[in-house]
Short mmCIF file of C-alpha atoms in Angstrom, two decimals:
data_model
loop_
_atom_site.label_atom_id
_atom_site.label_comp_id
_atom_site.label_asym_id
_atom_site.label_seq_id
_atom_site.Cartn_x
_atom_site.Cartn_y
_atom_site.Cartn_z
CA MET A 1 9.11 -10.58 3.38
CA VAL A 2 9.01 -10.88 6.57
CA ALA A 3 5.91 -9.39 8.20
CA GLN A 4 6.25 -6.15 10.54
CA PRO A 5 3.83 -3.41 11.39
CA ALA A 6 2.72 -1.09 9.66
CA ASN A 7 4.52 1.91 11.79
CA PHE A 8 8.32 0.54 12.04
CA LEU A 9 10.42 1.68 9.86
CA ARG A 10 12.55 -0.40 7.95
CA LEU A 11 15.08 0.61 5.17
CA PRO A 12 14.67 -1.12 1.73
CA ARG A 13 16.22 -3.76 -0.23
CA LEU A 14 19.28 -2.98 -1.76
CA ASN A 15 19.02 -3.98 -5.27
CA LEU A 16 15.44 -2.11 -5.89
CA ALA A 17 15.32 -0.52 -8.83
CA PRO A 18 15.83 3.07 -9.32
CA ASN A 19 13.81 5.42 -7.53
CA GLY A 20 12.58 2.93 -5.45
CA TYR A 21 13.68 4.36 -1.98
CA ASP A 22 11.19 5.95 -0.34
CA THR A 23 13.33 9.40 0.70
CA VAL A 24 10.88 11.15 2.22
CA GLY A 25 9.72 7.94 4.20
CA HIS A 26 12.88 7.90 5.91
CA LYS A 27 13.62 11.72 6.75
CA ASN A 28 10.07 11.47 8.23
CA ALA A 29 10.54 9.17 10.52
CA ILE A 30 13.83 9.79 11.60
CA ARG A 31 12.09 13.50 11.99
CA ILE A 32 9.61 12.55 14.25
CA ALA A 33 12.25 10.59 16.08
CA GLU A 34 13.88 13.30 17.08
CA GLU A 35 11.31 15.89 17.18
CA THR A 36 10.91 13.31 20.04
CA GLN A 37 13.14 12.90 21.90
CA ASN A 38 13.27 13.67 25.35
CA ILE A 39 9.14 13.81 25.64
CA VAL A 40 7.87 11.38 27.60
CA GLU A 41 5.06 8.93 26.94
CA LYS A 42 4.08 8.59 30.50
CA ALA A 43 4.74 9.92 34.01
CA VAL A 44 8.07 8.23 34.76
CA ASP A 45 8.05 5.35 37.52
CA PRO A 46 10.26 5.98 40.66
CA ALA A 47 11.36 2.69 40.96
CA VAL A 48 12.06 1.96 37.12
CA TYR A 49 13.83 4.37 36.05
CA LEU A 50 18.14 4.03 36.83
CA LEU A 51 19.34 7.35 38.14
CA GLY A 52 22.36 8.03 35.72
CA PRO A 53 24.86 10.16 34.28
CA ASN A 54 23.77 14.02 33.81
CA ASP A 55 20.01 13.61 35.25
CA VAL A 56 19.05 16.83 37.07
CA LEU A 57 18.28 16.62 40.72
CA THR A 58 16.01 19.45 41.98
CA VAL A 59 16.41 18.20 46.54
CA ALA A 60 13.65 20.87 48.34
CA ILE A 61 14.65 21.14 52.49
CA THR A 62 11.35 22.72 54.31
CA GLY A 63 12.15 24.07 57.84
CA PRO A 64 12.74 27.98 59.37
CA GLN A 65 15.05 28.61 56.18
CA PRO A 66 13.89 27.18 52.94
CA LEU A 67 16.27 26.02 50.52
CA SER A 68 15.64 24.83 46.91
CA MET A 69 19.23 23.60 44.32
CA ASP A 70 20.01 21.90 41.42
CA ILE A 71 22.00 18.78 41.85
CA ILE A 72 23.47 16.72 38.31
CA VAL A 73 24.58 13.26 38.60
CA SER A 74 28.65 13.15 37.46
CA PRO A 75 29.24 11.25 34.71
CA ASP A 76 30.73 8.88 38.43
CA LEU A 77 27.39 8.84 39.23
CA LYS A 78 27.48 10.38 42.10
CA VAL A 79 25.37 13.68 43.65
CA LEU A 80 27.30 16.44 45.17
CA VAL A 81 25.03 18.43 47.90
CA PRO A 82 26.69 21.42 49.67
CA ALA A 83 28.09 20.19 52.70
CA VAL A 84 26.93 17.10 52.41
CA PRO A 85 29.76 14.20 51.34
CA ALA A 86 29.23 12.76 47.92
CA ILE A 87 25.54 10.30 47.46
CA ASP A 88 26.79 6.92 45.19
CA VAL A 89 23.89 6.99 43.24
CA LYS A 90 25.17 3.56 41.06
CA GLY A 91 23.10 1.23 40.01
CA CYS A 92 20.05 2.90 42.21
CA THR A 93 16.36 3.66 40.94
CA LEU A 94 15.19 7.31 41.27
CA LEU A 95 12.98 5.64 44.16
CA ASP A 96 16.72 4.38 45.63
CA GLY A 97 18.78 7.56 45.24
CA GLN A 98 15.64 10.12 46.40
CA LYS A 99 15.45 8.05 49.83
CA LYS A 100 20.05 8.03 49.58
CA ILE A 101 19.75 11.43 49.35
CA ALA A 102 17.13 11.86 51.37
CA GLU A 103 18.75 10.37 54.76
CA SER A 104 22.11 11.75 53.66
CA VAL A 105 20.57 15.66 53.29
CA LYS A 106 18.93 15.01 56.95
CA ARG A 107 22.10 14.03 58.27
CA VAL A 108 23.78 17.40 57.91
CA TYR A 109 20.78 19.95 57.13
CA ARG A 110 18.48 18.53 60.19
CA SER A 111 15.43 18.94 58.41
CA GLN A 112 12.77 16.59 58.77
CA SER A 113 10.93 17.46 55.24
CA VAL A 114 13.57 16.67 52.21
CA ASP A 115 12.01 16.23 48.90
CA VAL A 116 14.29 15.13 46.05
CA LEU A 117 12.96 15.40 42.58
CA LEU A 118 13.92 14.34 38.37
CA LYS A 119 13.74 17.67 37.35
CA LYS A 120 15.30 17.46 33.95
CA ILE A 121 15.89 13.40 31.91
CA LYS A 122 19.34 12.92 31.02
CA LEU A 123 21.13 12.37 27.56
CA PHE A 124 23.07 9.69 26.87
CA LYS A 125 24.25 7.47 23.64
CA VAL A 126 24.07 4.23 22.58
CA SER A 127 24.94 2.68 19.40
CA VAL A 128 23.07 0.49 17.21
CA TYR A 129 24.24 -2.49 14.92
CA GLY A 130 23.76 -5.59 13.25
CA ALA A 131 21.13 -5.12 10.77
CA VAL A 132 21.17 -1.32 10.16
CA ARG A 133 22.75 0.06 6.74
CA LYS A 134 25.53 1.37 9.14
CA PRO A 135 26.21 0.49 12.37
CA ILE A 136 25.94 4.28 14.43
CA ILE A 137 25.97 6.29 17.90
CA VAL A 138 23.44 7.46 19.11
CA SER A 139 21.92 10.24 21.36
CA ALA A 140 19.46 9.02 23.72
CA SER A 141 17.83 9.76 26.95
CA SER A 142 15.84 7.18 29.90
CA SER A 143 12.87 7.86 28.37
CA ASP A 144 13.15 6.37 24.78
CA ARG A 145 12.40 3.07 23.62
CA VAL A 146 14.35 0.33 21.39
CA SER A 147 12.15 1.27 18.72
CA GLU A 148 13.10 4.91 19.26
CA VAL A 149 16.64 4.56 19.01
CA ILE A 150 16.71 2.60 16.36
CA ASP A 151 13.75 5.10 14.21
CA ARG A 152 17.00 7.90 14.89
CA ALA A 153 19.52 5.32 14.17
CA GLY A 154 17.87 5.43 10.26
CA GLY A 155 15.90 2.49 10.53
CA MET A 156 16.37 -1.40 9.93
CA MET A 157 17.46 -3.59 6.77
CA PHE A 158 14.18 -5.24 5.46
CA ASN A 159 15.44 -8.61 6.20
CA ALA A 160 17.04 -7.20 9.89
CA SER A 161 15.38 -9.38 12.57
CA THR A 162 12.08 -8.29 14.48
CA ARG A 163 11.83 -10.61 17.64
CA ARG A 164 15.60 -11.17 18.28
CA ILE A 165 17.01 -7.80 19.41
CA SER A 166 18.86 -7.60 22.34
CA ILE A 167 20.26 -5.43 24.61
CA GLU A 168 23.65 -5.40 25.63
CA ARG A 169 24.02 -3.69 29.07
CA GLU A 170 27.06 -2.18 31.40
CA GLY A 171 27.94 -5.12 33.48
CA GLY A 172 27.11 -8.13 31.02
CA THR A 173 22.98 -8.29 30.90
CA THR A 174 21.48 -9.19 27.93
CA ILE A 175 17.91 -7.99 27.77
CA PRO A 176 15.75 -9.27 24.56
CA VAL A 177 13.75 -6.75 22.95
CA ASP A 178 10.08 -8.96 20.63
CA LEU A 179 9.46 -5.76 18.87
CA LEU A 180 6.87 -7.39 16.48
CA ARG A 181 4.90 -8.28 19.60
CA TYR A 182 4.77 -5.00 21.24
CA PHE A 183 3.14 -3.64 17.71
CA THR A 184 0.64 -6.23 18.15
CA ASP A 185 -0.27 -6.36 21.30
CA GLY A 186 1.21 -3.57 22.62
CA LYS A 187 3.21 -5.43 25.17
CA GLU A 188 5.60 -2.68 26.76
CA SER A 189 8.56 -5.56 28.27
CA ALA A 190 8.92 -6.65 24.71
CA ASN A 191 10.05 -2.52 23.93
CA PRO A 192 12.14 -2.10 27.00
CA TYR A 193 13.94 2.02 28.17
CA VAL A 194 17.02 2.27 26.61
CA TYR A 195 20.20 3.24 29.10
CA CYS A 196 23.15 4.82 29.17
CA GLY A 197 25.71 2.49 27.02
CA ASP A 198 23.43 -0.10 26.10
CA LYS A 199 24.53 -1.18 22.58
CA ILE A 200 21.36 -2.50 20.62
CA TYR A 201 22.14 -4.90 18.52
CA ILE A 202 19.99 -6.50 15.17
CA PRO A 203 20.41 -9.68 13.93
CA TYR A 204 18.92 -11.00 10.47
CA VAL A 205 16.55 -13.14 9.79
CA THR A 206 15.19 -15.54 6.71
CA ASP A 207 11.99 -16.62 5.68
CA GLU A 208 12.87 -20.21 7.06
CA GLU A 209 12.42 -18.77 10.46
CA CYS A 210 9.29 -17.63 9.50
CA VAL A 211 5.66 -18.51 10.34
CA SER A 212 3.66 -18.24 7.67
CA VAL A 213 -0.16 -17.79 7.39
CA LYS A 214 -2.44 -16.85 4.72
CA GLY A 215 -6.45 -17.10 3.66
CA SER A 216 -8.98 -15.17 6.09
CA VAL A 217 -6.92 -13.60 8.15
CA LYS A 218 -6.69 -9.90 8.68
CA GLN A 219 -3.04 -9.16 7.76
CA GLU A 220 -1.72 -12.59 5.92
CA GLY A 221 2.35 -12.51 5.93
CA LEU A 222 5.72 -14.32 6.92
CA TYR A 223 5.38 -13.58 11.22
CA GLU A 224 9.20 -14.59 12.72
CA TYR A 225 9.21 -17.63 14.65
CA LEU A 226 10.43 -17.51 18.41
CA SER A 227 10.67 -21.02 21.09
CA GLY A 228 7.28 -20.81 22.83
CA ASP A 229 4.90 -19.41 20.81
CA SER A 230 1.39 -20.68 20.07
CA LEU A 231 -1.31 -20.71 17.88
CA PHE A 232 -3.30 -17.80 19.35
CA THR A 233 0.23 -15.85 19.20
CA HIS A 234 0.76 -15.77 15.54
CA LEU A 235 -3.12 -15.51 14.89
CA SER A 236 -2.76 -12.25 16.96
CA PHE A 237 -0.09 -10.69 14.56
CA ALA A 238 -1.85 -11.51 11.66
CA GLN A 239 -4.46 -9.17 13.50
CA GLY A 240 -7.30 -11.66 14.24
CA LEU A 241 -9.40 -13.31 11.62
CA THR A 242 -11.94 -11.88 9.38
CA VAL A 243 -15.63 -11.42 10.06
CA THR A 244 -15.66 -14.34 6.81
CA GLY A 245 -12.72 -16.55 8.39
CA MET A 246 -13.98 -19.83 9.99
CA PRO A 247 -12.60 -20.41 13.42
CA ASP A 248 -13.74 -24.00 13.53
CA SER A 249 -11.18 -25.55 11.00
CA VAL A 250 -7.93 -23.33 10.64
CA GLU A 251 -5.18 -26.18 9.65
CA VAL A 252 -1.89 -25.80 10.08
CA SER A 253 0.55 -27.75 8.35
CA ARG A 254 3.96 -28.52 9.15
CA TYR A 255 7.28 -30.79 8.43
CA GLU A 256 7.40 -34.35 9.38
CA GLU A 257 10.44 -35.25 11.70
CA SER A 258 12.24 -36.44 8.33
CA GLY A 259 11.16 -33.05 6.80
CA ILE A 260 10.68 -34.60 3.85
CA ARG A 261 6.48 -34.89 3.82
CA THR A 262 3.70 -32.51 5.43
CA PHE A 263 0.95 -32.79 7.04
CA SER A 264 -1.83 -31.28 8.70
CA VAL A 265 -4.14 -30.30 12.09
CA ILE A 266 -7.36 -28.92 11.78
CA VAL A 267 -8.32 -27.18 15.29
CA ASP A 268 -11.01 -24.90 16.68
CA VAL A 269 -9.61 -21.68 18.42
CA ARG A 270 -13.01 -20.68 19.15
CA SER A 271 -11.32 -22.72 22.89
CA GLY A 272 -8.14 -22.75 24.76
CA GLN A 273 -7.70 -26.23 23.39
CA GLY A 274 -7.27 -24.76 20.12
CA ASN A 275 -4.13 -22.98 20.94
CA ILE A 276 -2.00 -25.49 19.79
CA PRO A 277 2.28 -25.01 20.02
CA LEU A 278 4.04 -24.24 16.82
CA LYS A 279 7.29 -25.13 15.63
CA LEU A 280 9.81 -23.21 12.81
CA GLY A 281 8.26 -23.41 9.38
CA ASP A 282 4.99 -24.42 10.42
CA LYS A 283 2.29 -22.63 7.96
CA ILE A 284 -0.66 -21.66 9.10
CA TYR A 285 -4.57 -21.19 6.57
CA VAL A 286 -7.79 -19.73 7.34
CA ARG A 287 -9.98 -21.07 5.67
CA GLU A 288 -13.38 -18.61 4.42
CA ARG A 289 -16.79 -18.76 4.22
CA THR A 290 -17.64 -18.94 0.88
CA GLY A 291 -19.75 -16.44 0.02
CA MET A 292 -20.33 -14.65 3.00
CA LEU A 293 -20.12 -11.05 3.59
CA ARG A 294 -18.27 -10.67 0.42
CA LYS A 295 -18.77 -7.31 -0.87
CA TYR A 296 -19.28 -7.17 -4.95
CA GLU A 297 -19.17 -3.51 -6.49
CA ALA A 298 -20.14 -2.03 -9.73
CA ALA A 299 -19.03 1.38 -10.38
CA ILE A 300 -21.01 3.80 -13.59
CA ALA A 301 -20.64 6.91 -14.64
CA GLY A 302 -21.54 9.11 -17.57
CA GLY A 303 -25.34 10.19 -18.83
CA VAL A 304 -26.65 8.58 -15.90
CA ALA A 305 -28.07 10.75 -12.45
CA HIS A 306 -25.84 8.82 -9.91
CA PRO A 307 -23.15 8.04 -10.98
CA GLY A 308 -21.32 6.08 -8.04
CA LEU A 309 -20.04 2.94 -6.86
CA TYR A 310 -22.88 0.71 -5.92
CA SER A 311 -23.27 -3.19 -4.34
CA ILE A 312 -25.03 -5.92 -6.42
CA ASN A 313 -25.39 -9.43 -5.82
CA PRO A 314 -24.27 -11.39 -9.51
CA LYS A 315 -26.88 -13.92 -9.56
CA THR A 316 -29.38 -11.18 -10.04
CA ASP A 317 -28.65 -7.92 -10.72
CA ARG A 318 -28.27 -7.03 -14.54
CA LEU A 319 -26.89 -4.41 -16.45
CA SER A 320 -30.74 -2.29 -16.75
CA ASP A 321 -30.55 -2.73 -13.07
CA LEU A 322 -27.66 -0.87 -12.66
CA ILE A 323 -28.86 2.21 -15.04
CA MET A 324 -32.54 2.54 -12.84
CA ARG A 325 -30.67 2.43 -9.67
CA ALA A 326 -28.35 5.47 -10.87
CA GLY A 327 -31.85 7.11 -11.38
CA GLY A 328 -31.98 6.13 -15.33
CA TYR A 329 -30.47 8.19 -18.40
CA THR A 330 -30.30 11.96 -18.26
CA GLU A 331 -31.86 13.64 -21.03
CA ASP A 332 -28.50 14.14 -22.51
CA ALA A 333 -27.62 10.65 -22.19
CA GLN A 334 -26.47 8.98 -25.35
CA PRO A 335 -27.08 5.40 -24.67
CA GLU A 336 -26.45 3.95 -28.12
CA THR A 337 -23.01 4.40 -27.80
CA GLY A 338 -22.66 3.37 -24.01
CA LEU A 339 -20.20 1.16 -23.04
CA LEU A 340 -19.45 -2.25 -19.92
CA PHE A 341 -16.38 -2.49 -19.35
CA ARG A 342 -15.33 -6.28 -17.38
CA ARG A 343 -12.74 -6.10 -15.88
CA LYS A 344 -11.60 -9.19 -14.96
CA ASP A 345 -11.48 -9.67 -19.12
CA PHE A 346 -9.20 -7.43 -19.20
CA THR A 347 -5.68 -8.38 -20.55
CA TRP A 348 -2.67 -6.18 -19.78
CA TYR A 349 0.68 -8.58 -22.26
CA ASP A 350 -0.26 -9.78 -24.94
CA ARG A 351 3.37 -10.90 -26.63
CA GLU A 352 2.94 -10.64 -30.22
CA LEU A 353 1.62 -6.80 -29.94
CA ASP A 354 4.69 -6.30 -27.46
CA ARG A 355 6.97 -7.67 -30.17
CA LEU A 356 5.51 -5.75 -32.74
CA SER A 357 5.65 -2.41 -31.42
CA LYS A 358 9.18 -2.43 -31.72
CA MET A 359 9.23 -2.90 -35.22
CA LYS A 360 9.46 -0.70 -38.17
CA PRO A 361 6.14 -0.55 -40.43
CA GLU A 362 8.14 -1.49 -43.03
CA ASN A 363 9.82 -4.23 -41.49
CA MET A 364 6.33 -5.84 -40.98
CA ASN A 365 4.90 -8.92 -43.55
CA GLU A 366 1.21 -9.02 -44.41
CA TYR A 367 0.10 -11.18 -41.14
CA GLU A 368 1.59 -9.17 -39.08
CA THR A 369 0.30 -6.02 -40.65
CA ARG A 370 -3.04 -6.87 -40.39
CA TYR A 371 -2.73 -8.66 -36.58
CA TYR A 372 -0.92 -5.27 -35.69
CA ARG A 373 -3.57 -3.04 -36.90
CA THR A 374 -6.63 -4.89 -35.10
CA LYS A 375 -4.77 -5.34 -31.79
CA SER A 376 -4.35 -1.46 -31.94
CA SER A 377 -7.39 -0.55 -32.35
CA GLU A 378 -9.15 -3.68 -29.31
CA ASN A 379 -10.87 -2.13 -26.83
CA MET A 380 -9.82 -5.24 -24.12
CA GLY A 381 -12.83 -5.93 -21.37
CA LEU A 382 -15.29 -4.78 -23.24
CA VAL A 383 -18.40 -5.95 -23.89
CA SER A 384 -20.37 -6.08 -26.60
CA VAL A 385 -23.98 -4.74 -25.85
CA ASP A 386 -27.31 -2.66 -27.21
CA PHE A 387 -27.99 -0.09 -24.16
CA GLU A 388 -30.84 0.30 -26.14
CA LYS A 389 -32.76 -3.21 -26.23
CA ILE A 390 -31.73 -3.73 -22.69
CA PHE A 391 -34.67 -2.28 -21.28
CA SER A 392 -37.23 -3.27 -24.38
CA SER A 393 -35.75 -6.55 -24.93
CA THR A 394 -36.86 -9.91 -24.01
CA ASP A 395 -33.88 -12.04 -24.20
CA THR A 396 -31.78 -12.11 -21.38
CA ASP A 397 -28.68 -12.58 -23.42
CA ALA A 398 -29.25 -8.99 -24.47
CA ASN A 399 -29.28 -7.60 -20.54
CA PRO A 400 -26.47 -9.54 -19.28
CA LEU A 401 -25.68 -10.22 -15.46
CA LEU A 402 -23.35 -7.44 -13.87
CA VAL A 403 -19.34 -9.92 -12.60
CA HIS A 404 -17.84 -8.06 -9.80
CA LEU A 405 -15.39 -4.99 -11.26
CA ASP A 406 -18.01 -4.37 -14.04
CA SER A 407 -17.88 -0.77 -14.66
CA VAL A 408 -20.32 1.13 -16.72
CA TYR A 409 -19.90 4.25 -18.53
CA VAL A 410 -22.76 6.12 -21.01
CA PRO A 411 -21.57 9.00 -22.81
CA ARG A 412 -23.08 12.54 -22.49
CA SER A 413 -24.38 14.21 -26.33
CA THR A 414 -21.41 16.24 -27.34
CA ASN A 415 -23.22 17.41 -31.07
CA TYR A 416 -20.49 17.86 -32.39
CA VAL A 417 -17.61 15.98 -34.34
CA THR A 418 -13.67 16.49 -33.88
CA LEU A 419 -11.30 16.93 -36.63
CA ILE A 420 -7.48 16.12 -35.96
CA GLY A 421 -4.78 16.69 -38.19
CA ARG A 422 -4.20 18.09 -41.59
CA VAL A 423 -7.06 20.45 -41.28
CA VAL A 424 -6.90 24.27 -42.31
CA LYS A 425 -9.51 24.87 -39.13
CA PRO A 426 -8.64 21.56 -36.74
CA GLY A 427 -11.45 21.24 -34.11
CA ARG A 428 -14.85 20.76 -33.18
CA VAL A 429 -17.90 20.46 -35.69
CA PRO A 430 -21.66 20.90 -34.89
CA PHE A 431 -22.94 17.10 -35.99
CA LYS A 432 -24.81 17.45 -39.42
CA ASN A 433 -27.13 14.05 -39.30
CA THR A 434 -26.79 13.19 -43.30
CA SER A 435 -22.63 14.97 -43.60
CA SER A 436 -20.24 12.35 -44.69
CA TYR A 437 -16.50 12.28 -43.08
CA LEU A 438 -16.01 14.93 -46.22
CA ASP A 439 -18.42 17.23 -45.44
CA TYR A 440 -17.00 17.85 -41.58
CA ILE A 441 -13.22 18.17 -43.12
CA LYS A 442 -14.82 20.64 -45.72
CA SER A 443 -16.45 22.46 -42.64
CA ALA A 444 -12.70 22.65 -41.48
CA GLY A 445 -11.52 24.57 -44.17
CA GLY A 446 -10.55 21.65 -46.25
CA PHE A 447 -7.17 19.49 -45.92
CA GLY A 448 -4.70 21.18 -44.58
CA LEU A 449 -1.35 21.04 -46.81
CA ARG A 450 0.05 17.31 -46.99
CA ALA A 451 -2.79 15.99 -46.16
CA ASP A 452 -2.76 12.24 -46.99
CA ASP A 453 -7.01 12.02 -48.17
CA GLU A 454 -6.61 8.72 -48.74
CA GLU A 455 -5.39 7.15 -44.83
CA VAL A 456 -7.81 9.61 -43.08
CA LEU A 457 -9.51 7.35 -40.00
CA ILE A 458 -12.47 7.82 -38.46
CA GLN A 459 -12.68 7.08 -34.33
CA LYS A 460 -15.77 6.44 -32.94
CA VAL A 461 -17.17 7.37 -29.47
CA SER A 462 -16.73 3.79 -28.58
CA GLY A 463 -13.40 3.01 -29.62
CA GLU A 464 -13.62 1.47 -33.22
CA LEU A 465 -11.50 2.94 -35.62
CA HIS A 466 -11.99 2.93 -39.31
CA ARG A 467 -10.33 3.99 -42.56
CA ALA A 468 -12.66 6.54 -44.01
CA ILE A 469 -12.79 5.66 -47.16
CA ASP A 470 -14.25 1.84 -46.15
CA TYR A 471 -16.46 3.57 -43.51
CA SER A 472 -20.84 3.75 -44.81
CA SER A 473 -22.16 3.94 -41.57
CA ARG A 474 -22.97 7.13 -40.54
CA LEU A 475 -21.16 9.25 -38.17
CA ASP A 476 -22.23 10.41 -34.80
CA PRO A 477 -22.11 13.24 -32.13
CA GLY A 478 -18.69 12.79 -29.95
CA ASP A 479 -16.52 11.16 -32.98
CA ASN A 480 -12.97 11.94 -34.70
CA ILE A 481 -11.98 12.01 -38.01
CA LEU A 482 -7.74 11.89 -37.90
CA VAL A 483 -6.26 13.41 -41.17
CA PRO A 484 -2.78 12.06 -41.28
CA GLU A 485 0.15 13.85 -43.56
CA LYS A 486 2.14 12.17 -46.06
CA SER A 487 5.15 11.21 -45.19
CA ASP A 488 7.61 8.23 -46.94
CA VAL A 489 7.10 5.70 -44.27
CA ARG A 490 3.10 4.89 -44.22
CA PHE A 491 1.33 7.41 -41.84
CA ILE A 492 -1.11 4.98 -41.29
CA ASP A 493 1.57 1.99 -39.90
CA VAL A 494 2.41 5.31 -37.30
CA PHE A 495 -0.82 6.71 -36.73
CA THR A 496 -2.22 3.50 -35.94
CA LYS A 497 0.01 2.34 -32.99
CA ALA A 498 -0.80 5.56 -31.14
CA LEU A 499 -4.25 5.41 -32.13
CA GLY A 500 -3.68 2.05 -29.89
CA ILE A 501 -4.27 4.35 -26.50
CA THR A 502 -5.87 6.74 -28.25
CA ALA A 503 -9.01 4.27 -29.38
CA GLN A 504 -9.27 3.46 -25.50
CA LEU A 505 -9.95 7.35 -24.28
CA ALA A 506 -13.55 5.90 -24.80
CA THR A 507 -13.68 3.89 -22.04
CA ILE A 508 -11.23 4.95 -20.05
CA VAL A 509 -13.47 6.17 -17.18
CA GLY A 510 -14.40 2.62 -16.33
CA VAL A 511 -11.06 1.21 -16.77
CA VAL A 512 -10.19 3.66 -13.96
CA ILE A 513 -13.52 3.25 -11.36
CA GLY A 514 -13.08 -0.35 -12.12
CA VAL A 515 -9.21 -0.57 -10.84
CA VAL A 516 -8.87 2.14 -8.66
CA PHE A 517 -11.68 0.02 -6.75
CA ALA A 518 -10.50 -2.96 -7.35
CA TYR A 519 -7.34 -2.13 -5.45
CA ARG A 520 -9.62 -1.31 -2.58
CA ASN A 521 -10.50 -4.76 -2.34
#
């Protein structure tokens, strides 16, 4: 899609998914445009402002008997001052009209001083058509620019041109409009004021009519090309190079005359000689200085003194370094269940798991059942680390180097085990160092009605999932005991599906932190 200023409204693609249209943003843009109608952005320039129907002028005559009157410019562009013949102001700027009116009034009122002031700006109609949802006529004033009128008309379509807009003015005059240049360079002549009877035409544009700008620039994208554009023009549209961009080796790739093969030109944009003319279809690429000023970050949360986001050096900083920089473990920290989540290893989609999740458990064969159970309880992106050994072991493998966007979570001691499902009193039971899962169920009042005592599950605080009858290790604070209900379909198969998501709860803090600042980068 053609790049555009962030503050300029375009309508969405017509084939967007349901709810894909930002109706709130659309309504707000129209509301703001209407609220700012007739509000001038700066003092009116009398040499530029064109007088038109419904402009209100104040004529002040000084003398022995001072006189002041408000005069409205008529629809046929005449000004009627009492006792003065009609004054034709057609085609007059405010400055020309002031002189013309003052001279006519002086001849009748014989006053040495006549002042003509613009009291109220006229309202008139302007047509907007082309790449808009529906051609429309809107109300405007001489203080409105083309962009404001287009916003008031509802905005442009997603594939509307922002640089080939034109104003068709009475008398056959055509005025070019380049909104992209106005919003990036602030060139006022590229977004002129409108006039009574103007017709604003917005053409469509395709990607083939654009120049691509990629690499170390502040705003990558496709920018519409106009004859006469230079390299500096489109680098300006892209908001210039980033601090890591290499200005001495900017590459411009273009097609040969045959249109079959391409070749590249390397230029140094630090001098004016680098401002080469562009051609339609050119591609601009700005190389990046490898590693220069790149920001590497990792997050840590939970049982540390100062949780948060930290800059890291992936070549030297290890897991223990991050924990120490965060102030070390708190008194209630539970480092033995600490988690290191590596976002770069996270796989969002497993085709086979997705297929099996749509099947009924009784229709799976043995291999599919085992695969589904295993993958459902998998913690993707979780790095196997013993948090109790990272400070004591001399083995560097036990204390891994950090990677950009790593998330570390150190659970706090909960001192309880949670029972869920078919027990008499589900909830939290105080942790007992020697208790088995059956002891905890007994503390919760025992098995409830229709409890399936053969399919009890133990979910470790780290997210691992085990069948209780097969689990020989001790339970830890924060573990969950899940007691399913007996049913015709084995509950374990259904429940495992749900636990595929539940098992990720132990790492949810790491996931959230990793994803949030990943988008920020």
